Coordinates of C-alpha atoms in Angstrom, one line a residue:
X22 CA 242.3 170.2 61.1
X23 CA 239.8 173.1 60.7
X24 CA 238.0 171.0 58.0
X25 CA 237.5 168.2 60.5
X26 CA 236.2 170.6 63.2
X27 CA 233.8 172.1 60.7
X28 CA 232.5 168.6 59.6
X29 CA 232.0 167.6 63.3
X30 CA 230.0 170.8 64.0
X31 CA 228.0 170.3 60.8
X32 CA 227.2 166.7 61.8
X33 CA 226.2 167.8 65.3
X34 CA 223.9 170.5 63.8
X35 CA 222.3 167.9 61.5
X36 CA 221.6 165.5 64.4
X37 CA 220.1 168.2 66.5
X38 CA 218.0 169.6 63.7
X39 CA 216.4 166.2 62.9
X40 CA 215.8 165.3 66.5
X41 CA 214.4 168.7 67.3
X42 CA 211.9 168.4 64.5
X43 CA 210.3 165.4 66.1
X44 CA 210.6 166.8 69.6
X45 CA 208.9 170.0 68.6
X46 CA 206.1 168.1 66.9
X47 CA 205.5 166.0 70.0
X48 CA 205.5 169.1 72.2
X49 CA 202.8 170.7 70.0
X50 CA 200.8 167.6 69.9
X51 CA 200.6 167.1 73.6
X52 CA 199.4 170.6 74.2
X53 CA 198.4 170.9 77.9
X54 CA 198.6 167.2 78.6
X55 CA 201.5 165.2 79.9
X56 CA 201.8 163.3 76.6
X57 CA 199.8 162.7 73.5
X58 CA 198.1 159.5 72.4
X59 CA 199.8 157.1 70.0
X60 CA 196.8 157.3 67.7
X61 CA 197.3 161.0 67.2
X62 CA 200.6 160.8 65.5
X63 CA 200.6 162.1 61.9
X64 CA 203.9 161.2 60.1
X65 CA 203.3 163.9 57.5
X66 CA 204.1 166.4 60.2
X67 CA 207.7 165.3 60.8
X68 CA 208.8 164.0 57.4
X69 CA 212.4 165.1 57.8
X70 CA 212.7 162.9 60.9
X71 CA 210.6 160.0 59.6
X72 CA 213.5 157.8 58.6
X73 CA 215.1 158.2 61.9
X74 CA 212.1 157.7 64.2
X75 CA 210.9 154.6 66.0
X76 CA 208.2 153.7 68.4
X77 CA 208.9 151.5 71.5
X78 CA 206.2 149.4 73.2
X79 CA 206.0 148.3 76.8
X80 CA 204.3 144.8 76.9
X81 CA 203.4 143.5 80.4
X82 CA 206.3 145.4 81.9
X83 CA 208.8 143.1 80.1
X84 CA 211.7 144.4 77.9
X85 CA 210.6 147.5 76.0
X86 CA 210.5 146.5 72.4
X87 CA 210.6 148.2 69.0
X88 CA 207.1 148.4 67.6
X89 CA 208.3 150.0 64.3
X90 CA 211.4 151.7 63.0
X91 CA 212.3 154.2 60.2
X92 CA 214.3 152.9 57.3
X93 CA 217.5 154.8 58.4
X94 CA 217.4 153.1 61.9
X95 CA 217.1 149.6 60.4
X96 CA 219.8 150.5 57.8
X97 CA 222.3 151.8 60.4
X98 CA 221.8 148.8 62.6
X99 CA 222.0 146.4 59.6
X100 CA 218.8 144.5 60.5
X101 CA 215.0 144.8 61.0
X102 CA 214.4 145.7 64.6
X103 CA 210.7 145.2 64.9
X104 CA 209.7 143.2 68.0
X105 CA 213.3 143.2 69.2
X106 CA 214.1 144.7 72.7
X107 CA 215.8 148.0 72.5
X108 CA 218.6 146.7 74.8
X109 CA 219.7 144.5 71.8
X110 CA 221.4 147.5 70.1
X111 CA 223.3 148.5 73.2
X112 CA 226.6 147.1 74.6
X113 CA 226.1 144.6 77.4
X114 CA 227.6 147.0 79.9
X115 CA 224.9 149.6 79.3
X116 CA 221.8 147.4 79.0
X117 CA 220.8 147.6 82.7
X118 CA 221.2 151.4 82.6
X119 CA 219.1 151.6 79.5
X120 CA 216.4 149.4 81.1
X121 CA 216.2 151.8 84.0
X122 CA 216.0 154.8 81.7
X123 CA 213.1 153.3 79.7
X124 CA 211.3 152.2 82.8
X125 CA 211.6 155.7 84.4
X126 CA 210.4 157.4 81.2
X127 CA 207.2 155.2 81.3
X128 CA 206.5 154.8 85.1
X129 CA 207.3 158.5 85.9
X130 CA 206.6 160.1 82.5
X131 CA 209.6 162.1 81.3
X132 CA 211.3 163.3 78.2
X133 CA 214.7 161.7 77.7
X134 CA 217.6 163.1 75.6
X135 CA 220.7 160.9 75.3
X136 CA 224.1 161.2 73.6
X137 CA 225.1 157.7 72.4
X138 CA 228.3 156.5 70.7
X139 CA 228.8 153.7 68.2
X140 CA 231.2 152.5 65.5
X141 CA 230.1 155.3 63.2
X142 CA 230.5 158.1 65.7
X143 CA 228.3 159.9 68.1
X144 CA 224.5 160.0 67.9
X145 CA 221.6 161.9 69.4
X146 CA 218.7 159.8 70.8
X147 CA 215.5 161.2 72.1
X148 CA 212.6 159.5 73.8
X149 CA 209.1 160.9 74.4
X150 CA 206.2 159.1 76.1
X151 CA 202.9 158.3 74.4
X152 CA 199.7 157.0 75.9
X153 CA 197.3 154.4 74.5
X154 CA 193.6 155.1 74.1
X155 CA 193.0 154.3 77.7
X156 CA 195.5 156.9 79.0
X157 CA 198.2 154.4 80.1
X158 CA 201.8 155.2 79.2
X159 CA 202.7 152.1 77.1
X160 CA 204.8 153.6 74.3
X161 CA 207.8 155.8 73.6
X162 CA 208.3 157.9 70.5
X163 CA 212.0 158.0 69.7
X164 CA 214.5 159.3 67.2
X165 CA 218.1 158.4 66.7
X166 CA 220.5 160.2 64.4
X167 CA 224.3 159.6 63.9
X168 CA 227.0 161.7 62.4
X169 CA 226.8 159.5 59.3
X170 CA 224.3 157.1 57.9
X171 CA 226.8 154.3 57.5
X172 CA 226.1 150.7 58.7
X173 CA 226.9 149.7 62.3
X174 CA 226.8 146.4 64.1
X175 CA 224.0 146.2 66.6
X176 CA 224.9 145.5 70.2
X177 CA 227.7 148.1 70.6
X178 CA 226.0 151.4 71.4
X179 CA 227.2 153.1 74.5
X180 CA 225.5 155.7 76.6
X181 CA 227.6 158.9 76.9
X182 CA 225.1 161.2 78.7
X183 CA 221.5 161.4 79.7
X184 CA 219.1 164.4 80.2
X185 CA 216.0 163.5 82.2
X186 CA 213.1 165.9 82.3
X187 CA 210.0 164.9 84.3
X188 CA 206.7 165.8 82.7
X189 CA 203.6 167.4 84.1
X190 CA 200.5 168.9 82.6
X191 CA 201.5 172.0 80.5
X192 CA 199.2 174.7 81.8
X193 CA 201.1 177.4 80.0
X194 CA 200.3 175.8 76.7
X195 CA 196.5 175.8 77.4
X196 CA 196.7 179.4 78.5
X197 CA 198.5 180.4 75.3
X198 CA 195.8 178.7 73.2
X199 CA 193.0 180.4 75.1
X200 CA 192.0 177.2 76.9
X201 CA 192.9 178.2 80.4
X202 CA 189.3 178.1 81.6
X203 CA 188.5 175.0 83.7
X204 CA 185.7 172.8 82.4
X205 CA 182.6 172.6 84.6
X206 CA 182.2 169.1 86.2
X207 CA 179.3 167.0 85.0
X208 CA 176.2 167.2 87.2
X209 CA 173.2 165.0 86.6
X210 CA 169.8 166.6 86.0
X211 CA 167.9 167.1 89.3
X212 CA 164.8 165.4 88.1
X213 CA 166.6 162.1 87.6
X214 CA 167.7 159.7 90.2
X215 CA 168.9 156.1 90.1
X216 CA 167.1 153.5 92.1
X217 CA 167.8 149.8 92.7
X218 CA 165.1 147.2 92.2
X219 CA 165.1 143.6 93.1
X220 CA 163.9 140.7 91.0
X221 CA 160.8 138.9 92.2
X222 CA 160.8 135.3 93.0
X223 CA 159.6 132.8 95.4
X224 CA 159.8 129.2 96.4
X225 CA 162.7 127.5 94.7
X226 CA 163.0 129.9 91.8
X227 CA 166.4 131.5 91.3
X228 CA 166.8 135.0 92.7
X229 CA 167.3 137.5 89.9
X230 CA 170.3 139.9 90.2
X231 CA 169.5 143.5 91.2
X232 CA 168.8 145.8 88.3
X233 CA 169.1 149.6 87.8
X234 CA 166.4 151.7 86.3
X235 CA 166.0 155.5 86.0
X236 CA 162.8 157.0 87.2
X237 CA 161.5 160.6 86.9
X238 CA 160.6 162.4 90.1
X239 CA 159.2 165.8 90.8
X240 CA 161.6 166.5 93.7

């Protein structure tokens, strides 16, 4: 009995340790921002969680799909998940709830921690938002770790609990790094101004569209 309790505690610690590695890296990477960019990820910085990580992509507000997955995720689910909707690995009773969680994490940026359960036991699943190069929240960085790495049939994961943490700009991080000073807004030089000119034309010739040119003044 005590051996079983010890094994369960050890498994729980393993799950938390792997998931925490990725969560801590994401937190460092975002700094003072709500979330980091997808292009900033450096897999060499979270090697212990690499097999268990995945990236989800939101395409045109349709089902959120796996963009890529670590080898342990594919091995556990018994299939390659790339391009599949994440809802495919959850039991039908929980797919609507999962869709709401994913949509909330993207539309109202938040960090999500879930406890899930499947045929091989309980698992820890974390989700952290990422932006594209235009600043839109289109991806989620995730990690899922189970008590064991045995195979499990897709489509039977159940959600046991959810922790939802809304995200805002992390001003404390910028202060800690000595970046608390606000940047001065850009102000154009006083000797430059933009004027609008019209194309010339007469008779039946087509009118040229307005153009912009910069002229120097002594004002």
